[in-house]
mmCIF file of C-alpha atoms in Angstrom:
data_model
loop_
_atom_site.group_PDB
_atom_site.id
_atom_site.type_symbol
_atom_site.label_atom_id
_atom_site.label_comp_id
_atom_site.label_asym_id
_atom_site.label_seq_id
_atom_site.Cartn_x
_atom_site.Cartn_y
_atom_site.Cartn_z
ATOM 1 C CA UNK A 84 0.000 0.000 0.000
ATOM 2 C CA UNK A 85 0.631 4.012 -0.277
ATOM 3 C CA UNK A 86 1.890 5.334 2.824
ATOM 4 C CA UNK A 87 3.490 8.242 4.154
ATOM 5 C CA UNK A 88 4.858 9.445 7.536
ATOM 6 C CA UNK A 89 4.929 12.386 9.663
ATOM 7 C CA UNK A 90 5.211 13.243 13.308
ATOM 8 C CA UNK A 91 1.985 14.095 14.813
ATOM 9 C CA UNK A 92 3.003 17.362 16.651
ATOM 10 C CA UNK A 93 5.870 19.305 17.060
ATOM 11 C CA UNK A 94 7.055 22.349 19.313
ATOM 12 C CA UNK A 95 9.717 24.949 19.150
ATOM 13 C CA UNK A 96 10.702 27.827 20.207
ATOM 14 C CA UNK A 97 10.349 31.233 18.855
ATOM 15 C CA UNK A 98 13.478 32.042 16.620
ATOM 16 C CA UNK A 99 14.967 28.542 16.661
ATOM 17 C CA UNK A 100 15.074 25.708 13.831
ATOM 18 C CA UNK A 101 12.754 23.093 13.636
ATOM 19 C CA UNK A 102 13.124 20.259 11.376
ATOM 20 C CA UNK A 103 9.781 18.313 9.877
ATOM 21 C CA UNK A 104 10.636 15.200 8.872
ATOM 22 C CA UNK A 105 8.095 12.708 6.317
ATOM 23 C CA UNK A 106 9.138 8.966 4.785
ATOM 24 C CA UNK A 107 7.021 7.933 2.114
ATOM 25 C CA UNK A 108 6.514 4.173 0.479
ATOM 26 C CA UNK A 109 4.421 4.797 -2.892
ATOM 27 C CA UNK A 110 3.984 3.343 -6.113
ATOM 28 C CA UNK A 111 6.120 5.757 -8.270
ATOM 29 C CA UNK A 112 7.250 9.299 -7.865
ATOM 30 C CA UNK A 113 6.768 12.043 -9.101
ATOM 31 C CA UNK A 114 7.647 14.746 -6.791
ATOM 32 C CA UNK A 115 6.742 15.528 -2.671
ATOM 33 C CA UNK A 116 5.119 18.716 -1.764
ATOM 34 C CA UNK A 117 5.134 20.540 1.103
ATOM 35 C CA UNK A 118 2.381 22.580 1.895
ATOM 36 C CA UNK A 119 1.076 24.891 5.036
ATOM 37 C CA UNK A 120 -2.222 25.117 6.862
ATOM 38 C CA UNK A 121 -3.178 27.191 9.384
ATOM 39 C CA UNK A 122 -6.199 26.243 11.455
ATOM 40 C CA UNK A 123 -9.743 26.772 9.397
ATOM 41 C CA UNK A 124 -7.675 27.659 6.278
ATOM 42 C CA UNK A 125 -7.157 26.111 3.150
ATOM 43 C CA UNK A 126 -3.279 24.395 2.892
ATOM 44 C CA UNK A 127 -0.954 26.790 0.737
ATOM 45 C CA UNK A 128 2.125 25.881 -1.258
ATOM 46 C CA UNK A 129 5.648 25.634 -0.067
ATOM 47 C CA UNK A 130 7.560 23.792 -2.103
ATOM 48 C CA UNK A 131 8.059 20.587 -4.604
ATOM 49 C CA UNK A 132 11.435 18.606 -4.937
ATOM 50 C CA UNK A 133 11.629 15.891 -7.636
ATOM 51 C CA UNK A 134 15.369 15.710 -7.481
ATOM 52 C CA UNK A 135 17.170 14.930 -4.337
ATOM 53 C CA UNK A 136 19.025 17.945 -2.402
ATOM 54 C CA UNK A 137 18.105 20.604 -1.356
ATOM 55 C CA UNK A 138 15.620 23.453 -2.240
ATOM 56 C CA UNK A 139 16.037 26.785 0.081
ATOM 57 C CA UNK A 140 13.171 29.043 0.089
ATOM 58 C CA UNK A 141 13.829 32.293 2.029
ATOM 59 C CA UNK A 142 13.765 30.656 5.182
ATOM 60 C CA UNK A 143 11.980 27.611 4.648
ATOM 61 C CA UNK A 144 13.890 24.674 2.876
ATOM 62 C CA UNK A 145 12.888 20.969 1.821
ATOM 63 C CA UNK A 146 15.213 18.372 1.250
ATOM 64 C CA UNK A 147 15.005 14.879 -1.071
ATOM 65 C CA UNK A 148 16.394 11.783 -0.622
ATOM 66 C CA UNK A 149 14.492 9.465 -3.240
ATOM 67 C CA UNK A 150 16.688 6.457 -2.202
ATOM 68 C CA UNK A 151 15.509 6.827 1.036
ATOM 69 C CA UNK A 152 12.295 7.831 0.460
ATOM 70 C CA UNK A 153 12.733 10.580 2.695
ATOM 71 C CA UNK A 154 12.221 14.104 2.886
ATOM 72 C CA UNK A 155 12.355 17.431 5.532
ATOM 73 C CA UNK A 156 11.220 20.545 6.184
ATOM 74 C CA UNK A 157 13.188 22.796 7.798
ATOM 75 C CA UNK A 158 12.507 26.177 8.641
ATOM 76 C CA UNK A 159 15.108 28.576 10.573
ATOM 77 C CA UNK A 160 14.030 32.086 12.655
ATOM 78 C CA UNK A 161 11.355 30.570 13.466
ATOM 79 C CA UNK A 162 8.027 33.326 14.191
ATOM 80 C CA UNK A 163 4.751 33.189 15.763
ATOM 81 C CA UNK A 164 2.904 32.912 12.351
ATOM 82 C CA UNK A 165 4.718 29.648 11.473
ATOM 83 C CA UNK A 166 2.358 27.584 13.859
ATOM 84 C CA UNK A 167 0.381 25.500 11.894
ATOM 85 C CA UNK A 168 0.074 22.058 10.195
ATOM 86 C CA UNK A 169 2.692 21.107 7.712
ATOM 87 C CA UNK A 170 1.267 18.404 4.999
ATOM 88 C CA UNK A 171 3.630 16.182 3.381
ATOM 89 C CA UNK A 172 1.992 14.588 0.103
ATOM 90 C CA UNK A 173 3.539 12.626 -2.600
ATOM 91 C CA UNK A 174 2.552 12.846 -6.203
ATOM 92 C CA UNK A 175 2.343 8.787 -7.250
ATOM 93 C CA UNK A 176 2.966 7.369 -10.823
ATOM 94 C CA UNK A 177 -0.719 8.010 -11.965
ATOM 95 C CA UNK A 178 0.115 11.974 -11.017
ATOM 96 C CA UNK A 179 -2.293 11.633 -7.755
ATOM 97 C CA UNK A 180 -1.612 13.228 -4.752
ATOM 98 C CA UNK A 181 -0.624 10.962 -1.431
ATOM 99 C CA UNK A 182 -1.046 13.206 1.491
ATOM 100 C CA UNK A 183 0.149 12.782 5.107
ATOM 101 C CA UNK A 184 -1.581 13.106 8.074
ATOM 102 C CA UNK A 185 -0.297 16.001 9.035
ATOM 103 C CA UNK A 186 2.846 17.817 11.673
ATOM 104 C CA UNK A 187 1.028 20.633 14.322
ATOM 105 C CA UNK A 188 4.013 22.618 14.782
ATOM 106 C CA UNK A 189 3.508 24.415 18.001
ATOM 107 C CA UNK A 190 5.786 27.399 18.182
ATOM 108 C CA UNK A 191 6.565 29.242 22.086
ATOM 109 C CA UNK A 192 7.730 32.375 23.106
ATOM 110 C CA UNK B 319 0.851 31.516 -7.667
ATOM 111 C CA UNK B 320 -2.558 30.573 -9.367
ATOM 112 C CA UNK B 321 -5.906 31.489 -7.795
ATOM 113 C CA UNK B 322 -8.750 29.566 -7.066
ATOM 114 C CA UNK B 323 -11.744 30.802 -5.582
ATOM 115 C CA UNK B 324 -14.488 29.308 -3.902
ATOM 116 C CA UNK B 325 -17.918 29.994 -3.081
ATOM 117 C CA UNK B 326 -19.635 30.218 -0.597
ATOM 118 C CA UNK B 327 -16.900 30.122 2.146
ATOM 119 C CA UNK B 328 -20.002 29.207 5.022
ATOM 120 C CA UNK B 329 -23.140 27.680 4.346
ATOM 121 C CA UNK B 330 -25.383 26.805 7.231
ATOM 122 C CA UNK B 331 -28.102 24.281 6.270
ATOM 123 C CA UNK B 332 -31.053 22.226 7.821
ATOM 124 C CA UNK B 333 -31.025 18.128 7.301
ATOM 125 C CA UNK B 334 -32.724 17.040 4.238
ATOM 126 C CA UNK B 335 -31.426 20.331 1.671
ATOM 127 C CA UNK B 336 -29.433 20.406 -0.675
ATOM 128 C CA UNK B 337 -26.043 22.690 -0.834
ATOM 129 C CA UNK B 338 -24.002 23.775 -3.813
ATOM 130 C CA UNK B 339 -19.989 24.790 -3.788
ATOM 131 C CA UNK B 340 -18.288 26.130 -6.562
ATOM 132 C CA UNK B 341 -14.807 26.116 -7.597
ATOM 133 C CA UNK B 342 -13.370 28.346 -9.439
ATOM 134 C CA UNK B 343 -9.946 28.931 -11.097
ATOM 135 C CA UNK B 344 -9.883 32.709 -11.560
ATOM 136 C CA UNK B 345 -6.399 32.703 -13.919
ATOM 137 C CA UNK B 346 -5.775 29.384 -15.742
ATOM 138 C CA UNK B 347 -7.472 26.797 -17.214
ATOM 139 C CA UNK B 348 -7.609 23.804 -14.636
ATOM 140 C CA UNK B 349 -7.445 20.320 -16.276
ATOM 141 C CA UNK B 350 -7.984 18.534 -13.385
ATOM 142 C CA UNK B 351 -10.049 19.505 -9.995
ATOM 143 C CA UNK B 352 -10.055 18.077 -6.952
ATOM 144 C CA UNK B 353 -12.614 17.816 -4.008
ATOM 145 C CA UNK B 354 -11.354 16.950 -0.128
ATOM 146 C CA UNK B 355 -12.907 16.735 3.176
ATOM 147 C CA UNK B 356 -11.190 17.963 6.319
ATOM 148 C CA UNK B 357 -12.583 16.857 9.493
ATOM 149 C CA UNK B 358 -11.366 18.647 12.656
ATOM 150 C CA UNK B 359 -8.045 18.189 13.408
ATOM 151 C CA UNK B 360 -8.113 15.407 10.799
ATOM 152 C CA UNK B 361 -5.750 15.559 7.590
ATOM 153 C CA UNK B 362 -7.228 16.114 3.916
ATOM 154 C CA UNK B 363 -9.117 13.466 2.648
ATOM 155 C CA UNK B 364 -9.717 13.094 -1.068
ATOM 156 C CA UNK B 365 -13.198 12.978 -2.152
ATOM 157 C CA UNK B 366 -13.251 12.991 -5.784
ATOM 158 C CA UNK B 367 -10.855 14.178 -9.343
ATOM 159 C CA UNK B 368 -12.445 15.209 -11.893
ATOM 160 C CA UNK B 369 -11.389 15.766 -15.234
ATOM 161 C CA UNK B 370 -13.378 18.545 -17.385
ATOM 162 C CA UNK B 371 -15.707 17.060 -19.683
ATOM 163 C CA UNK B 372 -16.218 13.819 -18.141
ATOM 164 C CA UNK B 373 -17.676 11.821 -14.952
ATOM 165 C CA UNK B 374 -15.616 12.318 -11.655
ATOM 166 C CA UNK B 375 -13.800 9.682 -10.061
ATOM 167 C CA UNK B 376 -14.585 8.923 -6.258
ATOM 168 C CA UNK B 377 -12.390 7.233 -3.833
ATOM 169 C CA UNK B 378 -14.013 4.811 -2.273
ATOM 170 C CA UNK B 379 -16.339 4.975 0.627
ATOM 171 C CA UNK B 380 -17.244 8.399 -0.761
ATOM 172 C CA UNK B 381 -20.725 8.297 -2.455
ATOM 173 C CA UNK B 382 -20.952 9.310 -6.129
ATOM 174 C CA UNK B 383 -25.171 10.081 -5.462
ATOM 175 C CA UNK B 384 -24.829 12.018 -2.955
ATOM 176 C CA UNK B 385 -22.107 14.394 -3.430
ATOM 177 C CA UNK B 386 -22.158 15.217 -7.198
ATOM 178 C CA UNK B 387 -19.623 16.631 -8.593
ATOM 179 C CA UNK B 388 -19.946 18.564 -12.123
ATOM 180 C CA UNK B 389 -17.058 20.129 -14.311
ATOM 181 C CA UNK B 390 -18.830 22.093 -16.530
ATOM 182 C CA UNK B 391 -15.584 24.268 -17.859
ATOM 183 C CA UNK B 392 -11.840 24.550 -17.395
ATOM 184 C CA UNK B 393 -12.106 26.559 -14.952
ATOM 185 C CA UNK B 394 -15.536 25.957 -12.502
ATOM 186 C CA UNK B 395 -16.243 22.949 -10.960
ATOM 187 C CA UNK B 396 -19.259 22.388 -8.491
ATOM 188 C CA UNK B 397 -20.088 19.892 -5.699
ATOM 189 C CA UNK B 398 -23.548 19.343 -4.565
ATOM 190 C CA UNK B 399 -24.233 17.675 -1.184
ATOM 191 C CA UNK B 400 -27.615 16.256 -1.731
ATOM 192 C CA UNK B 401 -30.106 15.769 1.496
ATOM 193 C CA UNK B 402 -27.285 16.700 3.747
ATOM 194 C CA UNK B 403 -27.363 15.161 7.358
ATOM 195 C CA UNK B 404 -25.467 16.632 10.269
ATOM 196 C CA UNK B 405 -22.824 14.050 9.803
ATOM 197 C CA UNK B 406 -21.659 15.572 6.389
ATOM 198 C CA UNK B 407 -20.826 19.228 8.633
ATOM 199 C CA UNK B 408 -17.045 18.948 7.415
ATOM 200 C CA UNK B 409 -14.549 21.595 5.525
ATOM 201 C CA UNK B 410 -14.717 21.017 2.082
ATOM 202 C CA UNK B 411 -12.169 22.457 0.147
ATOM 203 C CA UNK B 412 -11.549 22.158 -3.531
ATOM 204 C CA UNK B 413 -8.259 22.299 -5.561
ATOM 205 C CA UNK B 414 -7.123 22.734 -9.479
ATOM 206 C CA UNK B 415 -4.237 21.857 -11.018
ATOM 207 C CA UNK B 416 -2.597 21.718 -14.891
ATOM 208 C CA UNK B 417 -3.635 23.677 -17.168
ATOM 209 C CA UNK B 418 -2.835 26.724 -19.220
ATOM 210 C CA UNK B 419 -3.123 30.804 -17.815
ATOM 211 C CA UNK B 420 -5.719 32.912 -19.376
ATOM 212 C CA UNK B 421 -3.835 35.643 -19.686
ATOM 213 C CA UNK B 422 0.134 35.470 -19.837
ATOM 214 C CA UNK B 423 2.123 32.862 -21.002
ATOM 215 C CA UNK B 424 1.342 29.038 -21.172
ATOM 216 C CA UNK B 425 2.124 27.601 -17.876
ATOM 217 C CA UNK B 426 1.315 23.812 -16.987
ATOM 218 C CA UNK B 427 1.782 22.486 -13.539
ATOM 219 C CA UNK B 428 1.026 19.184 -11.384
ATOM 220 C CA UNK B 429 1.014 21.439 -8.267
ATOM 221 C CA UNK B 430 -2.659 21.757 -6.698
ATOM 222 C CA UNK B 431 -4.112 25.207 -5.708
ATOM 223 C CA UNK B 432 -6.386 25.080 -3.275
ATOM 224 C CA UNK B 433 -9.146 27.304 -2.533
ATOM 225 C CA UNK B 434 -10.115 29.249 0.537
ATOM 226 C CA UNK B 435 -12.819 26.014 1.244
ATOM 227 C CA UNK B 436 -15.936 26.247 2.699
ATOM 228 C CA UNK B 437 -17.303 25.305 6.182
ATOM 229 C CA UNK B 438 -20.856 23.533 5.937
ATOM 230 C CA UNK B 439 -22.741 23.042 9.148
ATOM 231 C CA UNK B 440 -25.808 20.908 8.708
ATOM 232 C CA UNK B 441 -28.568 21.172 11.394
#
């Protein structure tokens, strides 16, 4: 089966790093997304690797290891805003969408 | 990025009605649209794709007569939750993806743009 994993919750301080972590078994790949959702809201982009490395995004950045079928999130300076949910998902060999469950990232002052 | 609207963004309504969303991709032509659930505190979960021009595809355990799904156009979509119950009060939220921009230069993409969803309380 499809699968893909993700901590449950998370918490960090307030202009620290926090690194997100997801492992994903699927049947092909075409690319892992990492998106954002804040409580009631819709998710919203962050950022697509289908090569492995690293991607750096202002201060979010994803990393692929597709050997490994592993991935991260990592963002630095962490601020109050950044609490939210961070959904890993997996675009399969028919071009669908696997999505995690979800990270809470709880961020303190 | 690409913008996708949706409509209404709350919609309280008693057991037994019907409710219509829309979807809408205000700046490119969406190939492919996507309906998902969302639970409280739950993750996404993928209702239905649906190609424009031809019969959605549901994932199973979701069913096909009671939410209808119709994509009309490249760019609107609609889901109809038909004799709603309480049990269907969720966050539905729609996404688009592929496609070509109205105006600007050809773009296609496999990311998904979601829209701002839309909270449905049944009573």
């Amino acid at each position: 089966g499809q699968n893909i994993d993700q901590p449950t919750e998370m918490t960090a301080t307030e202009g620290a790093i926090v690194q997100i972590n997801c492992t994903y078994q699927t049947s092909g790949f075409n690319g892992l997304f990492w998106y954002q959702q804040h409580a009631g809201e819709a998710p919203t982009f962050l950022s697509y690797n289908v090569l492995d490395g690293l991607e750096e995004k202002g201060r979010f950045s994803s990393f692929l290891s597709r050997s490994k079928g592993y991935s991260y999130l990592l963002l630095k300076e962490l601020q109050m805003k950044d609490s939210a949910s961070y959904l890993c998902a997996v675009m399969d060999s028919n071009y669908q969408l696997i999505w995690g469950a979800g990270t809470k990232l709880i961020i303190k002052p | 990025g690409a913008v996708v609207s949706q409509h209404p963004s709350w919609v309280i309504c008693k057991s037994g009605t019907s409710v219509k969303i829309e979807c809408r991709s205000l700046d490119f032509q969406a190939t492919t649209m996507f309906w998902y659930r969302q639970f409280p505190k739950q993750s996404l979960m993928l209702m239905a794709t649906s190609n424009e021009g031809s019969k959605a595809t549901y994932e199973q355990g979701v069913e096909k007569d009671k939410f209808l799904i119709n994509h009309a156009s490249l760019t609107l979509s609609t889901l109809t939750v038909t004799s709603a119950h309480p049990e269907d009060s969720s966050f539905y939220i729609c996404s688009a993806s592929g496609g070509e921009r109205i105006t600007g230069e050809a773009k296609f993409s496999y990311e998904q743009y979601f829209g701002p969803g839309t909270r449905l309380t049944v009573t």
